[in-house]
Coordinates of C-alpha atoms and ligand atoms in Angstrom, one line a residue:
X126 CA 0.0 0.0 0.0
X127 CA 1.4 3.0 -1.1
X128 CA 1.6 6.6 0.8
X129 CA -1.0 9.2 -0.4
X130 CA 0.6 12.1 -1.6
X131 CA 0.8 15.6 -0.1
X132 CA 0.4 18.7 -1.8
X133 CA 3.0 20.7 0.6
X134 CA 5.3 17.8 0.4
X135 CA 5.4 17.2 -3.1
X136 CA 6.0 20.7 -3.8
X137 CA 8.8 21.1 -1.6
X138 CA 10.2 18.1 -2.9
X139 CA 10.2 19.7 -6.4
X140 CA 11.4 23.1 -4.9
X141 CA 14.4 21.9 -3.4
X142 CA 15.2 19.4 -6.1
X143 CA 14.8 21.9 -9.0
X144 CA 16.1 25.0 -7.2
X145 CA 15.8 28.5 -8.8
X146 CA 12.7 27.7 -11.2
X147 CA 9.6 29.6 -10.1
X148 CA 8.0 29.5 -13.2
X149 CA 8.2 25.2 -13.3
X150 CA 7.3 25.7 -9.5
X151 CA 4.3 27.7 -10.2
X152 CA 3.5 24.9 -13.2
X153 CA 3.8 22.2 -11.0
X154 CA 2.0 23.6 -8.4
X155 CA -1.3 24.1 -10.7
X156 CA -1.4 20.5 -12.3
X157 CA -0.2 19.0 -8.4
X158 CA -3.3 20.8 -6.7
X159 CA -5.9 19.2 -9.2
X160 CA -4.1 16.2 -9.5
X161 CA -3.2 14.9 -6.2
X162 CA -6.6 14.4 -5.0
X163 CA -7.0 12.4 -7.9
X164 CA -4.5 9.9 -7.7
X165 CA -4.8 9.4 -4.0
X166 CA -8.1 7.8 -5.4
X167 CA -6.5 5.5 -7.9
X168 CA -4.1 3.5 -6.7
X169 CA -2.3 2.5 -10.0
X170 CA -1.3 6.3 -10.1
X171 CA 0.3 5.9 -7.1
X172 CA 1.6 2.8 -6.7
X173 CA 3.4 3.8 -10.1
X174 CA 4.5 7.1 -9.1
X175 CA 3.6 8.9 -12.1
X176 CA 3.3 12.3 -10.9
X177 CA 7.1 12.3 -9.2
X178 CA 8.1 10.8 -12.9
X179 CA 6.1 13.4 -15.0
X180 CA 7.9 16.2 -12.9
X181 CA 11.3 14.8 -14.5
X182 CA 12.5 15.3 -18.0
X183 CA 13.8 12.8 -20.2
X184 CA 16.2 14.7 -21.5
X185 CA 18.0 18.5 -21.1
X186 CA 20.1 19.6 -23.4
X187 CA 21.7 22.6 -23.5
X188 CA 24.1 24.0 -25.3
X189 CA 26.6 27.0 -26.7
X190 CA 25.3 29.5 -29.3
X191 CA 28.1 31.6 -31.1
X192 CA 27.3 33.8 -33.9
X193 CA 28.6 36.8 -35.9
X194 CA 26.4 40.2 -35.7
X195 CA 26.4 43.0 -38.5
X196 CA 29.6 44.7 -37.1
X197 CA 31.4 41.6 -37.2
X198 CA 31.4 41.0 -33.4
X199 CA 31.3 37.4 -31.9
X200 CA 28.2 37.2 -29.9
X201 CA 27.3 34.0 -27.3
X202 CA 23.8 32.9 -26.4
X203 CA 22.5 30.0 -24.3
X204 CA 20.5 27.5 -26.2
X205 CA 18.1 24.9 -24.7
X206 CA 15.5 21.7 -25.4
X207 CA 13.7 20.2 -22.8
X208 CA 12.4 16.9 -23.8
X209 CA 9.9 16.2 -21.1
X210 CA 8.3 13.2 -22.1
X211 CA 7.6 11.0 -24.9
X212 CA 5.3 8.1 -23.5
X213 CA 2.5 9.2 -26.2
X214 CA 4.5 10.2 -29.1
X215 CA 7.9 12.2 -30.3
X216 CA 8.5 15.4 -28.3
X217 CA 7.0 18.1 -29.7
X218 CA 6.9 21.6 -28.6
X219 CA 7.8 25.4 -29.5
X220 CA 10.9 27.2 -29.8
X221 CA 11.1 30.4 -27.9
X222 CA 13.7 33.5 -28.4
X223 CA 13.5 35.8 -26.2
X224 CA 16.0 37.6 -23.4
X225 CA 14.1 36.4 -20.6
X226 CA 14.1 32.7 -21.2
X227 CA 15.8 30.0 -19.4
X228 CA 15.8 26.3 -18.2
X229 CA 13.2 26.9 -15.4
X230 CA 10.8 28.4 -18.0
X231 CA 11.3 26.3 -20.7
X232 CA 10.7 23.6 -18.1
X233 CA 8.1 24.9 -17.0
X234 CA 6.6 25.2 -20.9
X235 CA 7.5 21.9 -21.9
X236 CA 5.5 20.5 -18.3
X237 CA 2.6 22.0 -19.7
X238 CA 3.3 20.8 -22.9
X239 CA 3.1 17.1 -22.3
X240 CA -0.9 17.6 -20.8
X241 CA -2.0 19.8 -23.9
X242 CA -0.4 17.4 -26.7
X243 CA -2.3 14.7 -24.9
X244 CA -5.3 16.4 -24.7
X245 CA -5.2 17.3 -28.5
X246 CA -6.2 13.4 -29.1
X247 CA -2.7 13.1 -31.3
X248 CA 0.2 10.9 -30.6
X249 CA 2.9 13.8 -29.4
X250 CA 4.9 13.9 -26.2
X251 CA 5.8 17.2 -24.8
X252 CA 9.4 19.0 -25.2
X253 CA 10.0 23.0 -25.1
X254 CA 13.4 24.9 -26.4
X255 CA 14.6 28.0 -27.2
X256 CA 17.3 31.0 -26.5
X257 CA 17.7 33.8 -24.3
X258 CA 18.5 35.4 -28.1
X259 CA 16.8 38.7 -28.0
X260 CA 15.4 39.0 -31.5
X261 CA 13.9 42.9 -30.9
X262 CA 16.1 45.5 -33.1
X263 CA 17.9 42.3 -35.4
X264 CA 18.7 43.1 -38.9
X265 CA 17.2 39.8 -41.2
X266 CA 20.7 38.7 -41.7
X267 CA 21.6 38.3 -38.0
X268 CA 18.6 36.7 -37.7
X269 CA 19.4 34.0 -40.3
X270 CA 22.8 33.5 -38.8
X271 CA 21.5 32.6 -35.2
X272 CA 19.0 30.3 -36.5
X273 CA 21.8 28.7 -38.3
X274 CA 24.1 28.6 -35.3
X275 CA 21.3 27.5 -33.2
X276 CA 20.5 24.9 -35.6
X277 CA 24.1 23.8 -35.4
X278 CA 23.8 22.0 -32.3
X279 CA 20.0 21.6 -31.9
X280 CA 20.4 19.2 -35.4
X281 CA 22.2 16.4 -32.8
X282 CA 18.9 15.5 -31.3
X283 CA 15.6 15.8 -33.5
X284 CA 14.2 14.4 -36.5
X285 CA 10.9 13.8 -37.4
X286 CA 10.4 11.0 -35.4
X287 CA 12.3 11.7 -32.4
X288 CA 11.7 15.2 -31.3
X289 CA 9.4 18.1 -33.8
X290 CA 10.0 22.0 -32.7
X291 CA 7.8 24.5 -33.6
X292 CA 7.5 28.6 -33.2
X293 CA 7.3 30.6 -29.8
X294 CA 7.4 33.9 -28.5
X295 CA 10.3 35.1 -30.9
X296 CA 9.9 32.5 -33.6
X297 CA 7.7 32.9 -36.3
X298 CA 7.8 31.6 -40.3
X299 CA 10.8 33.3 -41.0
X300 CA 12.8 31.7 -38.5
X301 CA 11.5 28.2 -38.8
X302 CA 12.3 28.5 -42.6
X303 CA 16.0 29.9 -41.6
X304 CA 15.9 26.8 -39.2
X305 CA 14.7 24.3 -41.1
X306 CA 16.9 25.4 -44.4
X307 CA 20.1 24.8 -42.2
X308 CA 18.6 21.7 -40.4
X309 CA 18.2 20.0 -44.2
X310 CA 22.0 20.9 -45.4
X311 CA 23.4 19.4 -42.3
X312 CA 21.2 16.1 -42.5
X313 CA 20.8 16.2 -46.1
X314 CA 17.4 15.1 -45.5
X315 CA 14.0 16.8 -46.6
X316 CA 11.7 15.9 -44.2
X317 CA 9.0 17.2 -41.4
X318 CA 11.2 17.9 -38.9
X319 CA 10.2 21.3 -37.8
X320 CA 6.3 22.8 -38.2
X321 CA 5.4 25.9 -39.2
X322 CA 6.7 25.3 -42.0
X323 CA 6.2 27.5 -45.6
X324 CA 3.5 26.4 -47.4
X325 CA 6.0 25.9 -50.2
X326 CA 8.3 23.3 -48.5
X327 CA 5.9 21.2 -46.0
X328 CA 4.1 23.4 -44.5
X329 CA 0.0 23.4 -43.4
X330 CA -2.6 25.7 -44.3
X331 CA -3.9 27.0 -41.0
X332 CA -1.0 26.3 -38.7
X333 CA -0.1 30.3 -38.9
X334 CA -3.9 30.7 -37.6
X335 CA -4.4 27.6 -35.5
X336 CA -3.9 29.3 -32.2
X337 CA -6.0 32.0 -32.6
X338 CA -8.9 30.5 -34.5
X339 CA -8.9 27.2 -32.2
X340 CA -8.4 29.5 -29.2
X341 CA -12.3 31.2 -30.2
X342 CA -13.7 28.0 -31.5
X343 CA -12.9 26.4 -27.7
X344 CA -14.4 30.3 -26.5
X345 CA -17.5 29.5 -28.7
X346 CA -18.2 26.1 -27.0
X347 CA -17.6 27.8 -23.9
X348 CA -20.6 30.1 -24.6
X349 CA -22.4 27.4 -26.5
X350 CA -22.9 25.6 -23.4
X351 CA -24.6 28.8 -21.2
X352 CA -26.4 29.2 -23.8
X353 CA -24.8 32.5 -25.1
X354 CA -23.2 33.8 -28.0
X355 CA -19.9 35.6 -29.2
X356 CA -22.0 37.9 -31.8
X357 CA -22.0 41.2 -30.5
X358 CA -19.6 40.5 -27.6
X359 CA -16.7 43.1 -26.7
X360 CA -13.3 41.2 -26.3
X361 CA -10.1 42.5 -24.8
X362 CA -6.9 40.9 -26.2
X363 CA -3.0 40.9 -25.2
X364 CA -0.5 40.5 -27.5
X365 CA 0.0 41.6 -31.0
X366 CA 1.9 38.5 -32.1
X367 CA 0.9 35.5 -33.8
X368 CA -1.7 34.1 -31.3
X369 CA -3.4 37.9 -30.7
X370 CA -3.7 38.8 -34.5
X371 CA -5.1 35.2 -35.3
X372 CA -7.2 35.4 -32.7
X373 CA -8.8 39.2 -33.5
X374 CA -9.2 37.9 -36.8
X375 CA -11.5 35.3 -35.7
X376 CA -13.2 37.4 -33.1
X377 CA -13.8 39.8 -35.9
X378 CA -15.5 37.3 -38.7
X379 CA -17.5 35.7 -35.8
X380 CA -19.2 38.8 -35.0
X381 CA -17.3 40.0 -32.1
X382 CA -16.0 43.4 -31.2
X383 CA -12.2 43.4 -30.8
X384 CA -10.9 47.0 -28.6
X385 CA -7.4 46.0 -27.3
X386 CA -4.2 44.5 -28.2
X387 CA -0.9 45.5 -26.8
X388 CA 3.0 44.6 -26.8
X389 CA 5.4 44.7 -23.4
X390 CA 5.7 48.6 -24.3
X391 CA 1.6 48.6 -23.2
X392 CA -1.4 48.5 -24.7
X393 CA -3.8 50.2 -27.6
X394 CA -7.3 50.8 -27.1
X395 CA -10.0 51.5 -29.8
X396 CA -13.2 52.1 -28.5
X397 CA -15.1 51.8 -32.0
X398 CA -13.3 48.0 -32.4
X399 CA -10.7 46.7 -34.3
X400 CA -12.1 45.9 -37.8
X401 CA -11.3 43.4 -40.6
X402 CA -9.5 46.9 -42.2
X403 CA -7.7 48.1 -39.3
X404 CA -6.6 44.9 -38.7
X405 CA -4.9 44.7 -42.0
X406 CA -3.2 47.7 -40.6
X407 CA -1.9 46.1 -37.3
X408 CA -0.5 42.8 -39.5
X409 CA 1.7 45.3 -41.5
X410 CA 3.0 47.0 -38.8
X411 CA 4.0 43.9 -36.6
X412 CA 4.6 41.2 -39.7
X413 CA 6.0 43.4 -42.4
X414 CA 7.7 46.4 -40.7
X415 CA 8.4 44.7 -37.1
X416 CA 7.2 47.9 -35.3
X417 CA 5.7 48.7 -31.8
X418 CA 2.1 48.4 -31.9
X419 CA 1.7 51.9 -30.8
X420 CA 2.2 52.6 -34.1
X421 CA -1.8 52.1 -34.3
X422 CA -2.5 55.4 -33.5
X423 CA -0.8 57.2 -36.3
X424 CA -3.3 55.6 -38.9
X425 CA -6.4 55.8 -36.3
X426 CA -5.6 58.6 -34.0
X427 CA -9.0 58.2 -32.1
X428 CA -7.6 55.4 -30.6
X429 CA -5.4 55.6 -27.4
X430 CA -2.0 54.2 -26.5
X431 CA -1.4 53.7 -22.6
X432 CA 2.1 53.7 -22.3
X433 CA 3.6 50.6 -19.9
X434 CA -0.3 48.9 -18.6
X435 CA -1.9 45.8 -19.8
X436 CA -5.7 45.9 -21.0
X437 CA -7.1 44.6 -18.0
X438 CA -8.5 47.6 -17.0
X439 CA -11.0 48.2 -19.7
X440 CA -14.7 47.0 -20.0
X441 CA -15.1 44.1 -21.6
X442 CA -17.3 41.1 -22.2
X443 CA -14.4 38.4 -22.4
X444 CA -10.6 38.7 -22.3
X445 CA -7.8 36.6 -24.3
X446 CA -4.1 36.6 -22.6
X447 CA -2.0 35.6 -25.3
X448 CA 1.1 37.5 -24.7
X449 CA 3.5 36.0 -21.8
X450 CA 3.5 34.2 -18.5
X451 CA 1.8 35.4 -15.4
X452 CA 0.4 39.2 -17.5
X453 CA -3.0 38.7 -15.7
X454 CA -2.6 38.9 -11.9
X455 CA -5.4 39.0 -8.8
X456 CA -6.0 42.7 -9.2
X457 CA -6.8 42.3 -13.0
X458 CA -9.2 39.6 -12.7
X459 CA -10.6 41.7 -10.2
X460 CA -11.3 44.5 -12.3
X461 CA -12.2 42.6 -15.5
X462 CA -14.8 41.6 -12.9
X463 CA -16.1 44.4 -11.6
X464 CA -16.2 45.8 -15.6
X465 CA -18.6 42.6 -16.1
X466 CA -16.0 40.2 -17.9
X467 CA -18.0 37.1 -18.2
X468 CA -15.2 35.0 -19.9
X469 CA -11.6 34.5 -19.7
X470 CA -9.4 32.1 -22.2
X471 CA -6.0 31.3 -22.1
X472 CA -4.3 31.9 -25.8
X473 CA -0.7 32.2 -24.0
X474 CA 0.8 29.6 -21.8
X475 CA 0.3 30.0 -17.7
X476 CA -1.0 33.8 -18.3
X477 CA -3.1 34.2 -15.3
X478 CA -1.7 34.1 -11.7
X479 CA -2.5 31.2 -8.8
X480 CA -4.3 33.9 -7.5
X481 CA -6.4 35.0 -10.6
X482 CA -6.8 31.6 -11.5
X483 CA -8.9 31.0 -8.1
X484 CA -10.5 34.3 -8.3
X485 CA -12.0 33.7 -11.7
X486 CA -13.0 30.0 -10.2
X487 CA -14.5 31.7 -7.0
X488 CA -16.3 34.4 -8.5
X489 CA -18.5 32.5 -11.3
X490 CA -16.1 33.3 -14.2
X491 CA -15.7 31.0 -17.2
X492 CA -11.8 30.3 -17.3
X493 CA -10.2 28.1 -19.9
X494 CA -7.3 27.6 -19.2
X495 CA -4.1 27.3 -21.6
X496 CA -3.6 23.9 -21.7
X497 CA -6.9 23.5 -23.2
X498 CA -7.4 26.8 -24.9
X499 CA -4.6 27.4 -26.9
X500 CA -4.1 23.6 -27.8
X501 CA -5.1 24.4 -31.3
X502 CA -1.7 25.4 -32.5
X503 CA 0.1 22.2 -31.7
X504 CA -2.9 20.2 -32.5
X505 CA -2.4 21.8 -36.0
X506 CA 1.4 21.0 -36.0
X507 CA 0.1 17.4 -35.5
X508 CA -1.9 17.9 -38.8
X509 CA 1.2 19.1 -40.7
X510 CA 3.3 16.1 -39.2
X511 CA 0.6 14.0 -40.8
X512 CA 0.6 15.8 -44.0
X513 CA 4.2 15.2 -44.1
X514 CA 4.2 11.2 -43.5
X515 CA 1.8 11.1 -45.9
X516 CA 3.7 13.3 -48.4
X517 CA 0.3 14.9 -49.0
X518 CA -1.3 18.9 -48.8
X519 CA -4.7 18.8 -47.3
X520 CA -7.0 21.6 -48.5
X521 CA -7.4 25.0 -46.1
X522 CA -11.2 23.8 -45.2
X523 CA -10.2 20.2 -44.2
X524 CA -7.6 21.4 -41.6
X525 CA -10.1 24.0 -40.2
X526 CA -12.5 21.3 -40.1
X527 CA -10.3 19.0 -38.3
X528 CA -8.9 21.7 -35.9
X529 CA -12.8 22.5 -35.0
X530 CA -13.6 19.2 -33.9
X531 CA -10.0 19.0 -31.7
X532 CA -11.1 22.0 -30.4
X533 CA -14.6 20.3 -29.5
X534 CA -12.9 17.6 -28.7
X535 CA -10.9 18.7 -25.8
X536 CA -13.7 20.9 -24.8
X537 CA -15.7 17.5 -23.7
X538 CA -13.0 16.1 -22.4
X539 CA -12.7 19.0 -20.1
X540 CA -16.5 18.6 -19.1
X541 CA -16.5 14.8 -18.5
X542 CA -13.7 15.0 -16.3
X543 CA -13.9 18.8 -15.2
X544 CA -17.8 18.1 -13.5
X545 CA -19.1 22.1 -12.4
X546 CA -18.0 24.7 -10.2
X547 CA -20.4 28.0 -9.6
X548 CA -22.3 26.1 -12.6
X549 CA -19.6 26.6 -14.7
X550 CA -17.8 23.6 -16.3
X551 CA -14.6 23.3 -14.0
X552 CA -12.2 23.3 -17.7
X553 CA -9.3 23.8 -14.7
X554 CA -9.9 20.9 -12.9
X555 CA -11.1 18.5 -16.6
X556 CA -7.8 19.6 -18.2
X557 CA -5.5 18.7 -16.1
X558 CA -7.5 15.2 -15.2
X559 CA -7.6 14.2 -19.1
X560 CA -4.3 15.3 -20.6
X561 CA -3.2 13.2 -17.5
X562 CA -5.0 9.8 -17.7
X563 CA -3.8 9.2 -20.9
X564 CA -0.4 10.1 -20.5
X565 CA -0.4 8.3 -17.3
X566 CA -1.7 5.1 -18.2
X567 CA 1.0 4.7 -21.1
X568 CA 3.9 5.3 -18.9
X569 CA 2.1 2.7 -16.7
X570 CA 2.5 0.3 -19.9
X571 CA 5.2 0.8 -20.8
X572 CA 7.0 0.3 -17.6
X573 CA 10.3 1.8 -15.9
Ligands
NDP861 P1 4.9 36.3 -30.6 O1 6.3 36.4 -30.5 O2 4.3 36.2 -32.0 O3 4.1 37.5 -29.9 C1 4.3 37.7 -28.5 C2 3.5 38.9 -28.1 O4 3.5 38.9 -26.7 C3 4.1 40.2 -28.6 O5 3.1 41.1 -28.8 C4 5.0 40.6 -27.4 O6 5.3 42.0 -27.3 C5 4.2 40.1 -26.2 N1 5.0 39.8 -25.1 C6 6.0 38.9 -25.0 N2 6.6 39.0 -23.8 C7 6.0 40.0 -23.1 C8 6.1 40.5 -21.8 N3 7.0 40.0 -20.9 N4 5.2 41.5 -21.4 C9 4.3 41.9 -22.3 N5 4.1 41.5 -23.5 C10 4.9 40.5 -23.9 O7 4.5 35.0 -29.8 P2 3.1 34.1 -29.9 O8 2.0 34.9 -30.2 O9 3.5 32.9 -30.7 O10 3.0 33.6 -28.4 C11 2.2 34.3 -27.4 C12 1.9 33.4 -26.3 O11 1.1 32.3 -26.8 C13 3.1 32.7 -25.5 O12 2.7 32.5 -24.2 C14 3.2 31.4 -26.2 O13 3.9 30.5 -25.4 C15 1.7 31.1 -26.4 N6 1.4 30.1 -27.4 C16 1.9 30.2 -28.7 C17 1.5 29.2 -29.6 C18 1.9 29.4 -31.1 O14 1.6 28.5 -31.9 N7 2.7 30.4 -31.5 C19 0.7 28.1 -29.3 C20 0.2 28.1 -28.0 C21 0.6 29.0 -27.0 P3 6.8 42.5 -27.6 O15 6.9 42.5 -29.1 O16 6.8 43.8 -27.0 O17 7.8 41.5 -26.9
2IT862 O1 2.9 26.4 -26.7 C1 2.6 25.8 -27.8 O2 1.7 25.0 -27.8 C2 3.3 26.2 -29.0 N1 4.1 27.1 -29.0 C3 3.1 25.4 -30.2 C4 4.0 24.2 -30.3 C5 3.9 23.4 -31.6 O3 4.7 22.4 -31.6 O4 3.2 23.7 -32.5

């Protein structure tokens, strides 16, 4: 007979043993409060320790990153892939460049990883990687030669059946083409080792959208199942990257009204709504001239820019994080609240705090969280992994259609293990139980 497991205990244990990591803390600390009730409950879970094994990566690599900028100077960056677990399928995961990263947040990324590729019913394991490259300011060339020098040493320990990087915070098309272009001259190989992909060499319709579009069609079964509708709705959204502008675009053609997006310089607010025309605007200043999104206001000066604040503050029917860990904290939720925010979904990774996370639980507010929210972009690398075994293009309707029913998917796997809480489906409490049973019970198989 085994010992139940603590919360306190267990999360000491995994403080002291993976000192310095607040971020993989913090992520541990979400799925371990859920979870450990759980397993107490079923003793194979136990017995087999698979919480203390999901906590431990497979495999850390990290590694030296030296490149050359524009004035010839030799410049040194840390580069990193986590590859969590692989009882389901090859790691897969995102790459991330930006200055802030390191191994306790790409731990923590590649933790939650492992639960969302298992909730997107497709066979993929979890991994994260990345670079505390700073990408802001980078001419195109120095850009190319990272990737390249990056590539150098990430080449060692993925292919397509092993481990599959995507894009990140930081990487986007371009750089998974400069990746991918090196990866193929070192390996001499063409194959599906990297999504995101061009569409002209292996990449998916729909994978540039899937995070954005499956983010509102899980928000529209949300709804669905109160009984209410998107049409008409004002939406507040972080971000101006690839998961925000995906995301408005949706919002926009299902007949929601978009007023916010923002950067880490702050945030813009148009109180007529972001249209399909404006929005045209905001892709050309952040995907063609890699500005500041401020820059909104010089072709639509009614709006306003507020300098160094997140969006949190202004009325709104539902709000999308999709920028960057932890950009939604107690006193956020508590105004999007008190404005009468009915909604809140999770388009970036771990946005909300412990402590809005609970608030928005307490307080009667739909919360979908990451894991389950923003699984549409991975599910749709899944799709272009498939495509690429099968050495086949599927049409732009087919993967929409087959990133809907994922997305409908994991929304009823969150309500038949989730049960209700303030009669709200509990999407916390489901998605963490089902990206874990499945995960679980094949690391169970497949012994130690
Ligand atoms: P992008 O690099 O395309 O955009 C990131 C956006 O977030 C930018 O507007 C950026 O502003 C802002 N941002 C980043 N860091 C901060 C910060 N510290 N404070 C405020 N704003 C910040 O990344 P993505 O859109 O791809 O990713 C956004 C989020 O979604 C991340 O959490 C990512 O992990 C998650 N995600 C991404 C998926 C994908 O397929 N791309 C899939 C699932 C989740 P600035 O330019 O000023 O830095
Ligand atoms: O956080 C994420 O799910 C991603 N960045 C997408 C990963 C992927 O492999 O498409």
């Amino acid at each position: 007979m085994s010992t139940k497991l603590n919360l306190q205990d267990f999360i000491e244990k995994v403080k002291r043993e993976n000192p310095n990591e607040p971020q993989f803390h913090q992520a541990v600390h979400e799925v371990a409060e859920i979870l450990i009730p759980y397993i107490n409950e079923h003793p194979q879970y136990l017995e087999n320790k698979v919480l203390e094994r999901l906590v431990e990566p497979e495999r850390v690599i990290q590694f030296k990153v030296t490149w050359e900028d524009d004035n010839g100077e030799i410049q040194i960056n840390k580069g990193y892939r986590i590859q969590m677990n692989s009882c389901i399928g090859p790691y897969k995961g995102g790459l991330r460049f930006h200055p802030s990263v390191n191994l306790g947040i790409l731990k923590f990324l590649a933790f939650e990883q492992v639960f969302k590729n298992s909730l997107t019913t497709l066979p993929m394991g979890g991994g994260k990687g990345g670079s505390n490259f700073d990408p802001k300011g980078k001419s195109d060339r120095e850009i190319m030669r990272f990737c390249k020098a990056f590539m150098e040493e990430l080449y060692k320990h993925i292919d397509e059946n092993t481990d599959v990087p995507a894009g990140d915070i930081g990487v986007g098309g371009r750089e998974i083409g400069y990746l991918f272009g090196h990866y193929k001259k070192l390996r001499s190989k063409f194959t599906g080792v990297l999504t995101g992909k061009g569409l002209g060499f292996g990449g998916s319709l729909i994978r540039p959208e899937a995070t954005g579009y499956g983010l509102l069609y899980f928000v529209e079964c949300m709804l669905k199942e109160k009984n209410e509708s998107i049409v008409g709705k004002t939406v507040s959204i972080s971000g101006s990257g690839n998961v925000s502008l995906y995301a408005a675009e949706k919002c926009i053609e299902l007949g929601a009204k978009v007023l916010t997006l923002s950067d880490s310089s702050g945030y813009i607010y148009d109180p007529e709504g972001i249209d399909a025309e404006k929005l045209k605007t905001v892709f050309k200043i952040k995907l063609e001239d890699y500005a500041r999104i401020s820059e909104y206001i010089q072709y639509y000066p009614h709006a306003t820019f507020v300098a160094g604040k997140r969006p949190w503050e202004v009325k709104c029917d539902i709000a999308l994080p999709n920028a960057c860990e932890n950009e939604l904290d107690l006193s956020d939720a508590q105004k999007l609240h008190a404005n009468g925010c009915i909604l809140v979904a999770e388009g970036a990774n771990m946005p909300s705090t412990p402590e809005a996370v609970h608030f928005f639980l307490d307080n009667g507010i739909l919360y979908g969280l990451g894991k389950a929210a923003n699984a549409g972009g991975v599910a749709t690398s899944g799709l272009e992994m498939s495509q690429n075994s099968l050495r086949l293009n599927w049409t732009r309707e087919e993967v929409d259609q087959r990133l809907k029913r994922i997305m409908q998917d994991i929304h009823e796997q969150c309500k038949q293990y989730g049960g209700s809480i303030h009669n709200n489906i509990n999407y916390y409490k489901g998605a963490n139980i089902a990206g874990f049973v499945k995960v679980a019970d094949a690391l169970i198989a497949q012994g130690f």
